[in-house]
Short mmCIF file of C-alpha atoms in Angstrom, two decimals:
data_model
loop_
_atom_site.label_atom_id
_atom_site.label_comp_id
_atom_site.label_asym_id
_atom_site.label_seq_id
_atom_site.Cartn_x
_atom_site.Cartn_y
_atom_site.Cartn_z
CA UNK N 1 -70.27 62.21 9.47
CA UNK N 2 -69.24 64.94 11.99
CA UNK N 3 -68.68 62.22 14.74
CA UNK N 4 -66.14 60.34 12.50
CA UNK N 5 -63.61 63.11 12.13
CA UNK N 6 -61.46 62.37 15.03
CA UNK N 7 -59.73 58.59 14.91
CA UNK N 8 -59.98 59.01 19.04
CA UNK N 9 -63.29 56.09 20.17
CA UNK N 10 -65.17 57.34 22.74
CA UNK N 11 -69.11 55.72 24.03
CA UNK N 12 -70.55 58.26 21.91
CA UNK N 13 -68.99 57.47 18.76
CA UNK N 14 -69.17 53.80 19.49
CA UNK N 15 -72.79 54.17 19.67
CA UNK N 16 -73.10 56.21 17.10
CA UNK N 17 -71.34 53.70 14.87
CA UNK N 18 -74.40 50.60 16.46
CA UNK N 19 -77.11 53.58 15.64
CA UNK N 20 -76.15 53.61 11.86
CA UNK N 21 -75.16 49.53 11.78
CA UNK N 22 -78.70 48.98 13.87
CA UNK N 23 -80.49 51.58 10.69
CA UNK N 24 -79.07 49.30 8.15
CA UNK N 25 -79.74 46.16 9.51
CA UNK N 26 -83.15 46.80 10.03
CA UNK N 27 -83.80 47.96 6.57
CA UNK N 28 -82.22 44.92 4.75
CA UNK N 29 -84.33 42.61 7.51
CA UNK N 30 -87.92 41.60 5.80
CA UNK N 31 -89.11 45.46 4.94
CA UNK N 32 -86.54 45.48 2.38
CA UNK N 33 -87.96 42.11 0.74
CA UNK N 34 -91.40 43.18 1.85
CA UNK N 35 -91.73 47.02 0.40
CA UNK N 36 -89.20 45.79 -2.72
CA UNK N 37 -89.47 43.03 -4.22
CA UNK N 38 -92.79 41.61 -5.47
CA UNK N 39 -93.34 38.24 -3.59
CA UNK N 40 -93.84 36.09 -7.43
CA UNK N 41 -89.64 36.38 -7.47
CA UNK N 42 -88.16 33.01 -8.85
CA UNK N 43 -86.77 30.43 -6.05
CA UNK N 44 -82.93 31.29 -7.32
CA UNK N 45 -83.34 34.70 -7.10
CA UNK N 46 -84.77 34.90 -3.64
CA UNK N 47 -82.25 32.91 -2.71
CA UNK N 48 -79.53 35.07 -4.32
CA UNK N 49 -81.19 38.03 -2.78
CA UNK N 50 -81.19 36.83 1.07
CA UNK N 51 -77.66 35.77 0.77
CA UNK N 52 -76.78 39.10 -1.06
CA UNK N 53 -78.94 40.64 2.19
CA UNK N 54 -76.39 39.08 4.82
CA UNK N 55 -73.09 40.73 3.49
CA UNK N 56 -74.87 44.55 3.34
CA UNK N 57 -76.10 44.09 6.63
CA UNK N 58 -72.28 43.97 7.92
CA UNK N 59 -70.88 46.49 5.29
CA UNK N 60 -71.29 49.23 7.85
CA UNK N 61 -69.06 47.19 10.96
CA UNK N 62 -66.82 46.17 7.92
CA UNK N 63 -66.08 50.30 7.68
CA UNK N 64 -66.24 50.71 11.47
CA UNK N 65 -63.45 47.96 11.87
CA UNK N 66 -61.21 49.57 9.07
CA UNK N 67 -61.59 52.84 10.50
CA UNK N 68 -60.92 52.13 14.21
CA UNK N 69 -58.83 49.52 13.09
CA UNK N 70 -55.54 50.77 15.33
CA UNK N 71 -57.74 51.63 17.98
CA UNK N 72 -59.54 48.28 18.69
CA UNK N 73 -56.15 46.74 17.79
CA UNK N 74 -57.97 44.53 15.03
CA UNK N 75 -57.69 44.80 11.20
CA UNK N 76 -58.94 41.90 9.19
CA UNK N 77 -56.01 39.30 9.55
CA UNK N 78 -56.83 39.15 13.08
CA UNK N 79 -60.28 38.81 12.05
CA UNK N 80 -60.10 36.16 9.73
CA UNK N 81 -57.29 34.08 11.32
CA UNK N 82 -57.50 30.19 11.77
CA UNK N 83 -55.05 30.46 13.63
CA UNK N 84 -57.65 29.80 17.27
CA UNK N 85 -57.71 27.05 20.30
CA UNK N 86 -59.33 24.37 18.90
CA UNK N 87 -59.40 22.69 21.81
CA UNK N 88 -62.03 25.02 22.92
CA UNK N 89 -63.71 25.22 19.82
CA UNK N 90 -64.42 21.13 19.18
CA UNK N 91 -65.86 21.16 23.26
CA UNK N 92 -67.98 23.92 22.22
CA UNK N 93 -69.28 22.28 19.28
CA UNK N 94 -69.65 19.17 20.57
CA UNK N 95 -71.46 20.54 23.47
CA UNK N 96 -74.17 22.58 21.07
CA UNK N 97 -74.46 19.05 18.46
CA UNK N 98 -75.36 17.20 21.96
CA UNK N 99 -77.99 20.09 22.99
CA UNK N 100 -79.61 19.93 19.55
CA UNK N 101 -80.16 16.35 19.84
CA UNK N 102 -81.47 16.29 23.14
CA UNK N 103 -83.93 19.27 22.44
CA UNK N 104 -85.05 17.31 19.10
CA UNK N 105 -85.74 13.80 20.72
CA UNK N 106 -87.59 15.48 24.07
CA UNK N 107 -89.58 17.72 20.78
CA UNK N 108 -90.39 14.26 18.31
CA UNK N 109 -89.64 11.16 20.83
CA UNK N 110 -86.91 10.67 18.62
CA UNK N 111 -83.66 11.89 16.51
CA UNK N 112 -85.48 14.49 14.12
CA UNK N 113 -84.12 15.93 10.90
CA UNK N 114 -85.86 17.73 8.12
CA UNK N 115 -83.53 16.94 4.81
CA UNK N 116 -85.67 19.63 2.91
CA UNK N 117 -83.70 22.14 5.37
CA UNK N 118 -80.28 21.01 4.79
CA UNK N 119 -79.48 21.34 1.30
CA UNK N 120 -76.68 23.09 -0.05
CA UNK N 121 -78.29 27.04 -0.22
CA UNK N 122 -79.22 26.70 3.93
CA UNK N 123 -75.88 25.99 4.33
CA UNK N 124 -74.60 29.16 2.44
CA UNK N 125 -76.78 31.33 3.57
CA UNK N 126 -76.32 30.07 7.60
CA UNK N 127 -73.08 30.41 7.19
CA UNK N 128 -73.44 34.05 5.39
CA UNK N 129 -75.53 34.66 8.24
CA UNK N 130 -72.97 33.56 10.87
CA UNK N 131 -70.28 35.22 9.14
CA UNK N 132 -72.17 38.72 9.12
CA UNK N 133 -73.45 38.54 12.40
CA UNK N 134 -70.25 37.66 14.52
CA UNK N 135 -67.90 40.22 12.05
CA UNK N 136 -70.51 43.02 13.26
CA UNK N 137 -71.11 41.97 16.76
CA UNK N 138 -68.44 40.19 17.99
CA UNK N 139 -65.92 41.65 15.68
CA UNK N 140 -66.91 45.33 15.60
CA UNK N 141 -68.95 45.60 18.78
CA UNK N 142 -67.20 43.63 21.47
CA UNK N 143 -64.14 45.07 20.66
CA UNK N 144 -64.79 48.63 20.49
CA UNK N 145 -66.43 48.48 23.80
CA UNK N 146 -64.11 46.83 25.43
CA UNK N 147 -61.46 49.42 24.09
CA UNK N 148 -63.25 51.52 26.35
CA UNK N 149 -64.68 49.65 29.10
CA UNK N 150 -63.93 46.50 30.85
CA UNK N 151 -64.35 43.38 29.75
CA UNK N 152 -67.48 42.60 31.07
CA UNK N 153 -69.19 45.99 30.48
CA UNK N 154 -67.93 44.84 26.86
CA UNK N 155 -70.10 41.62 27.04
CA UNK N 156 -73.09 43.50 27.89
CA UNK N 157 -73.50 45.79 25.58
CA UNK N 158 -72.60 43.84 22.13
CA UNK N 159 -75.17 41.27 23.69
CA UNK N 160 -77.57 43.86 24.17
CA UNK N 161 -77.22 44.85 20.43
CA UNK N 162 -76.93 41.54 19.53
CA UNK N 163 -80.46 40.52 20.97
CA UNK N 164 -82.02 44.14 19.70
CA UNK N 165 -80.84 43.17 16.25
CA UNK N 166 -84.24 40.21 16.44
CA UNK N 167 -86.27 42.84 17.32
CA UNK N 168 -86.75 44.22 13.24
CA UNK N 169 -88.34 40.36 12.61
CA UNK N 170 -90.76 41.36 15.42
CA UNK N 171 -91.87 44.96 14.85
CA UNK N 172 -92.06 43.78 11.39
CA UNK N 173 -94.54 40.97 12.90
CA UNK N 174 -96.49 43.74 14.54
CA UNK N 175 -97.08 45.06 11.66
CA UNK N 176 -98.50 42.36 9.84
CA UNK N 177 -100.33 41.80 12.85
CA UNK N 178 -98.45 38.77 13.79
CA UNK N 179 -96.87 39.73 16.86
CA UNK N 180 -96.57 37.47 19.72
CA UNK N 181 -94.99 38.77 23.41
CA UNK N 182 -93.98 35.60 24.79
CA UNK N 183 -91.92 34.85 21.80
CA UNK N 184 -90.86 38.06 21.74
CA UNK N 185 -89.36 37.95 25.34
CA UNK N 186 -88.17 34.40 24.75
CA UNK N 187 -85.98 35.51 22.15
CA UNK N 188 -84.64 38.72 23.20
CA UNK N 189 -83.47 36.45 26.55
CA UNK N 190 -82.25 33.53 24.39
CA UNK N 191 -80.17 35.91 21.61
CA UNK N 192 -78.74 37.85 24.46
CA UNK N 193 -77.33 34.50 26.00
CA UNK N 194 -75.70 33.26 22.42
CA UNK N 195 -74.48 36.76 22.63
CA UNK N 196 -72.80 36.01 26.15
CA UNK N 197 -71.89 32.72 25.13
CA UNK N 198 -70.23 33.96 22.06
CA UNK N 199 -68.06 36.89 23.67
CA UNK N 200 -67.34 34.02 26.13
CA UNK N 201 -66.23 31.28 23.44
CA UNK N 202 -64.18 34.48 21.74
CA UNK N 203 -62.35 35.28 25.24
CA UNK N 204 -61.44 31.61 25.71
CA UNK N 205 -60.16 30.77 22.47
CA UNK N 206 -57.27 33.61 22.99
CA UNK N 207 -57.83 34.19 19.69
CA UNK N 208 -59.48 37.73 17.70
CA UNK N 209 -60.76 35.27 14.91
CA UNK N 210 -64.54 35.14 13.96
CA UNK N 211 -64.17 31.93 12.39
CA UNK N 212 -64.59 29.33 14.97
CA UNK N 213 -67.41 31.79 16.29
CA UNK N 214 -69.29 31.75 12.78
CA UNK N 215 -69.13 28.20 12.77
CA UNK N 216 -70.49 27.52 15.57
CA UNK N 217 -73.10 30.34 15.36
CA UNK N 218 -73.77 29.26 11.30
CA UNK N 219 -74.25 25.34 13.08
CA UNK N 220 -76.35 26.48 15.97
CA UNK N 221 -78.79 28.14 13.02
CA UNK N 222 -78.57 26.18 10.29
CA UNK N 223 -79.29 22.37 13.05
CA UNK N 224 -81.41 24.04 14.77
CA UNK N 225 -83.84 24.74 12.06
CA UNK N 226 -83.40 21.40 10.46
CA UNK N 227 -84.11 19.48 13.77
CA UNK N 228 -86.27 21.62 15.54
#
């Protein structure tokens, strides 16, 4: 941990810090449940287990964001504030509820929703999911670039990592043979967009919170596999 003895952030150790945060999160993606865990695991447990997943993935930003904490001028108050425009926030949702519905009806000719995908454990674990992936890439990553860059440099590259975080659920595809290049493409473009749009939604709400962000991002996931 050579790179970590100096408090100073630089690029280096900022992408040092996405190198070992990009390690873990690939590991706890499916090899983890794949190489690990026998598939005959009981419904509770594999739900306990993907949940669990979510908040190991981020324990590496959560250490990052401690650490750096006076440099990124962020600790966890910040972080977990309500304190946000909600102004901004209710366009924003309203906006992504009206895109959902659109996309469903031009999908099924009409208002689609798939109750078996909206009990009470989807909503835990989208919202787990939200939760870890805006604390490590809006919350670590956005931050500690822009402590060092500009703004929009800042953007750029937490999207980037943001979008290379789906990439483990397709090299895992390859190697189950599964792997499909359009979709692929598709969503690298489409999860470096949320990313933008996040940052963006983050900026706007003059606020450091992740909350109204994993909302929104735990919505977006948790509607859009229910409708679509």
């Amino acid at each position: 941990m050579g790179n970590l003895e100096s408090k100073e952030l630089s690029f280096k150790k900022i992408m040092f810090s996405m190198g070992i945060i990009m390690l873990v999160w690939g590991t706890f993606w499916y090899p983890f449940n794949y190489f690990v865990f026998p598939e005959n695991l009981s419904t509770d447990l594999e739900r306990l287990l993907s949940i669990s997943r979510e908040y190991i993935r981020m324990l590496p930003a959560v250490f990052f964001i401690f650490y750096y904490s006076k440099q990124i001028n962020l600790d966890f108050k910040n972080l977990f504030s309500f304190k946000f425009n909600y102004k901004v926030f209710s366009i924003v949702f309203s906006i992504f509820a009206f895109d959902l519905l659109v996309v469903s009806f031009f999908k099924h000719g009409n208002i689609y929703f798939d109750f078996q995908k909206m009990q009470f454990y989807d909503a835990i674990l989208w919202l787990s999911l939200g939760l870890c992936q805006e604390l490590v890439f809006r919350g670590w990553s956005f931050h500690a670039f822009k402590s060092i860059t500009s703004q929009k440099n800042a953007i750029i590259f937490s999207s980037f990592f943001f979008a290379a975080s789906h990439w483990f659920a397709h090299f895992f595809r390859f190697y189950t043979g599964k792997f499909d290049l359009s979709d692929f493409i598709s969503v690298t473009a489409f999860t470096f967009l949320f990313g933008v749009v996040m940052c963006l939604i983050l900026i706007k709400t003059k606020s450091k919170s992740i909350i109204p962000l994993s909302i929104l991002h735990a919505f977006w996931d948790f509607m859009a596999d229910a409708i679509l």
